[in-house]
Amino acid sequence: MSYRGVYVDGTWRTGDGEPVRVLDPSDEGVIADIASASPEQVDAALAAARRAAPGWARTPAGERGRLLRRMADVIHAHSELLARTLVREVGKRASEAAGEVAFAESFLRYNAEWDLRLEGEILPGDVPGEQVQLLRVPLGVVAAICPWNFPLAVLCRKLGPALVTGNTVVVKPSEVTPVGTVELFRLFDEELDIPAGVLNLVVGGPDAGRRIVESGEADLVTFTGHRETGKAVMAAASRNLTRVSLELGGKAPAIVWRDADLDRTVPAILEARHTNCGQVCTSAERVLVHRDVLDEFTERYVDAVRAMRLGDPAGGADLGPLVSQAQLDKVEAAVAAAVQEGAKVLTGGRRPAGDGFASGYWYEPTVFGDVSPRMRIMREETFGPVTPIVGFDDLAHALSVANDSRYGLSAYVFSKDYSTVMRTVDELEFGEIYVNRTLGESVHAHHAGWKESGMGGEDGKWGVLRYTQIKTAYHRFA
Ligand code: NAD
């Protein structure tokens, strides 16, 4: 199937750049060829967004909120089509794809409610006869650079707050999974009357992303992706002092205290590790278990992993493929390094054999024992269905291992003891902590990585305010 990958000023154009080929990760079949945006087309998208910015900023907030609600309605009406697209291009299981589409819709609905709720402040002046206004105003042009693992949810997480606060947007989806985003733009274009230039799309790879960031034409680059790419984005943005918001990777520890209810803990960690085939920024990437229950936990967890069925993500399988050859290579390299460093494969540790796995990016869910916190498998984001399990002696030990990381996005703790949970939450150096539950954040909370997991943060009140700036006006009336 061929798509046009450039939507600028309310008009579809064929990209003048290199073609982007999108493959089905289940069997490597070609899903789409999309001609990507040329550098000039990227510039045109930014220019269109710039021209549209003053008009959109002046559009009454209630109208902006109404547009977001209509965008959410479009997603709702076409949720099956969008979910099918995610199954095909990301390799997500059908239920996970449906969940992502619903999540995307909820970002728009939640942010729509901010239309008449954004508030400024009026302060008394520090001289007689003066008042000071602090007004919340849009930034101008927002560039949204997205990853492949949650193409529609991450997109709407950015579109919602950007548009409701009066910014115009240029979107660059990942070159690995751009089809869902193109489909969504097609639906918006066909069914809604979005003012020209308010919403623009450029399909392309890292070059298109670099062009956006280096141009200095965006007032905010909101980027979600890999830690090292985030550093490159920040370095390039610094040349023009372009604001950045960086939502990067993670290496979430899951701490299992000796009193944890294993009937709930094992399934919770299993899900937190294997959702989206382990390719979630908040995935439980390393499991730390109190030595009193290490053997029991490990046995139960390994049994649960062995029971997982790998297979067609559109069917009832528990685990689909990884997204790409590059991701499969990365996971294989991480497993090989762990073995070489002395970790013991308790299950998995290879590509599956047999019917249905001859092509595609399949990997068996893998569990490691005999792990030490210094190993690479405990330190670098794996982003695949691989669980290293390590024992700890006391809480201080668990916390020091958990916090000894460049990452600081999310963490998990499992315990029935109130003081253990409170101390753990207090001392963990992570932006998002799940207590006695699996992964999954809420649109009205806050999702923000600490340390090298990011800078900025999305969702909820603090996420929406990130898309605004404050204009101060001193009113002398006497
Ligand atoms: P990536 O960094 O490879 O790519 C992300 C996007 O950046 C893509 O659109 C890519 O084309 C673009 N890009 C690449 N190089 C660029 C450059 N130099 N300048 C500008 N843009 C550039 O990341 P990915 O592999 O697509 O995504 C996986 C990563 O994203 C993982 O590390 C994951 O943890 C992270 N992630 C984080 C969150 C979060 O909310 N914190 C959410 C989802 C994914």
Short mmCIF file of N, CA and C in Angstrom, two decimals, residues 255-261 265 413-418 420-421 424 435-436:
data_model
loop_
_atom_site.label_atom_id
_atom_site.label_comp_id
_atom_site.label_asym_id
_atom_site.label_seq_id
_atom_site.Cartn_x
_atom_site.Cartn_y
_atom_site.Cartn_z
N ILE A 255 10.83 -4.22 42.98
CA ILE A 255 11.32 -4.72 44.27
C ILE A 255 10.24 -5.59 44.91
N VAL A 256 10.60 -6.83 45.16
CA VAL A 256 9.64 -7.77 45.77
C VAL A 256 10.11 -8.04 47.20
N TRP A 257 9.38 -7.49 48.15
CA TRP A 257 9.71 -7.68 49.57
C TRP A 257 9.25 -9.06 50.02
N ARG A 258 9.80 -9.54 51.15
CA ARG A 258 9.55 -10.94 51.54
C ARG A 258 8.08 -11.22 51.86
N ASP A 259 7.31 -10.18 52.20
CA ASP A 259 5.89 -10.43 52.53
C ASP A 259 4.97 -10.20 51.33
N ALA A 260 5.53 -9.99 50.15
CA ALA A 260 4.68 -9.70 48.99
C ALA A 260 3.73 -10.86 48.71
N ASP A 261 2.53 -10.52 48.29
CA ASP A 261 1.55 -11.54 47.91
C ASP A 261 1.93 -12.05 46.51
N THR A 265 1.77 -10.68 42.77
CA THR A 265 3.02 -10.07 42.33
C THR A 265 3.53 -10.70 41.03
N VAL A 413 7.11 -1.57 43.48
CA VAL A 413 7.38 -2.19 44.78
C VAL A 413 6.18 -3.06 45.17
N PHE A 414 6.51 -4.24 45.70
CA PHE A 414 5.47 -5.19 46.11
C PHE A 414 5.70 -5.57 47.56
N SER A 415 4.78 -5.16 48.42
CA SER A 415 4.86 -5.49 49.85
C SER A 415 3.51 -5.22 50.48
N LYS A 416 3.21 -5.96 51.56
CA LYS A 416 1.96 -5.68 52.31
C LYS A 416 2.25 -4.74 53.46
N ASP A 417 3.53 -4.48 53.70
CA ASP A 417 3.90 -3.71 54.89
C ASP A 417 3.96 -2.22 54.57
N TYR A 418 3.17 -1.47 55.32
CA TYR A 418 3.02 -0.04 55.08
C TYR A 418 4.36 0.69 55.19
N THR A 420 7.39 -0.46 54.85
CA THR A 420 8.30 -0.84 53.77
C THR A 420 7.94 -0.05 52.50
N VAL A 421 6.65 -0.03 52.21
CA VAL A 421 6.21 0.67 51.00
C VAL A 421 6.54 2.16 51.11
N THR A 424 10.23 2.82 50.78
CA THR A 424 10.68 2.56 49.42
C THR A 424 10.29 3.72 48.51
N VAL A 435 2.91 0.80 43.14
CA VAL A 435 2.91 0.02 44.37
C VAL A 435 1.88 -1.10 44.25
N ASN A 436 2.35 -2.33 44.37
CA ASN A 436 1.48 -3.52 44.33
C ASN A 436 0.60 -3.55 43.10
#
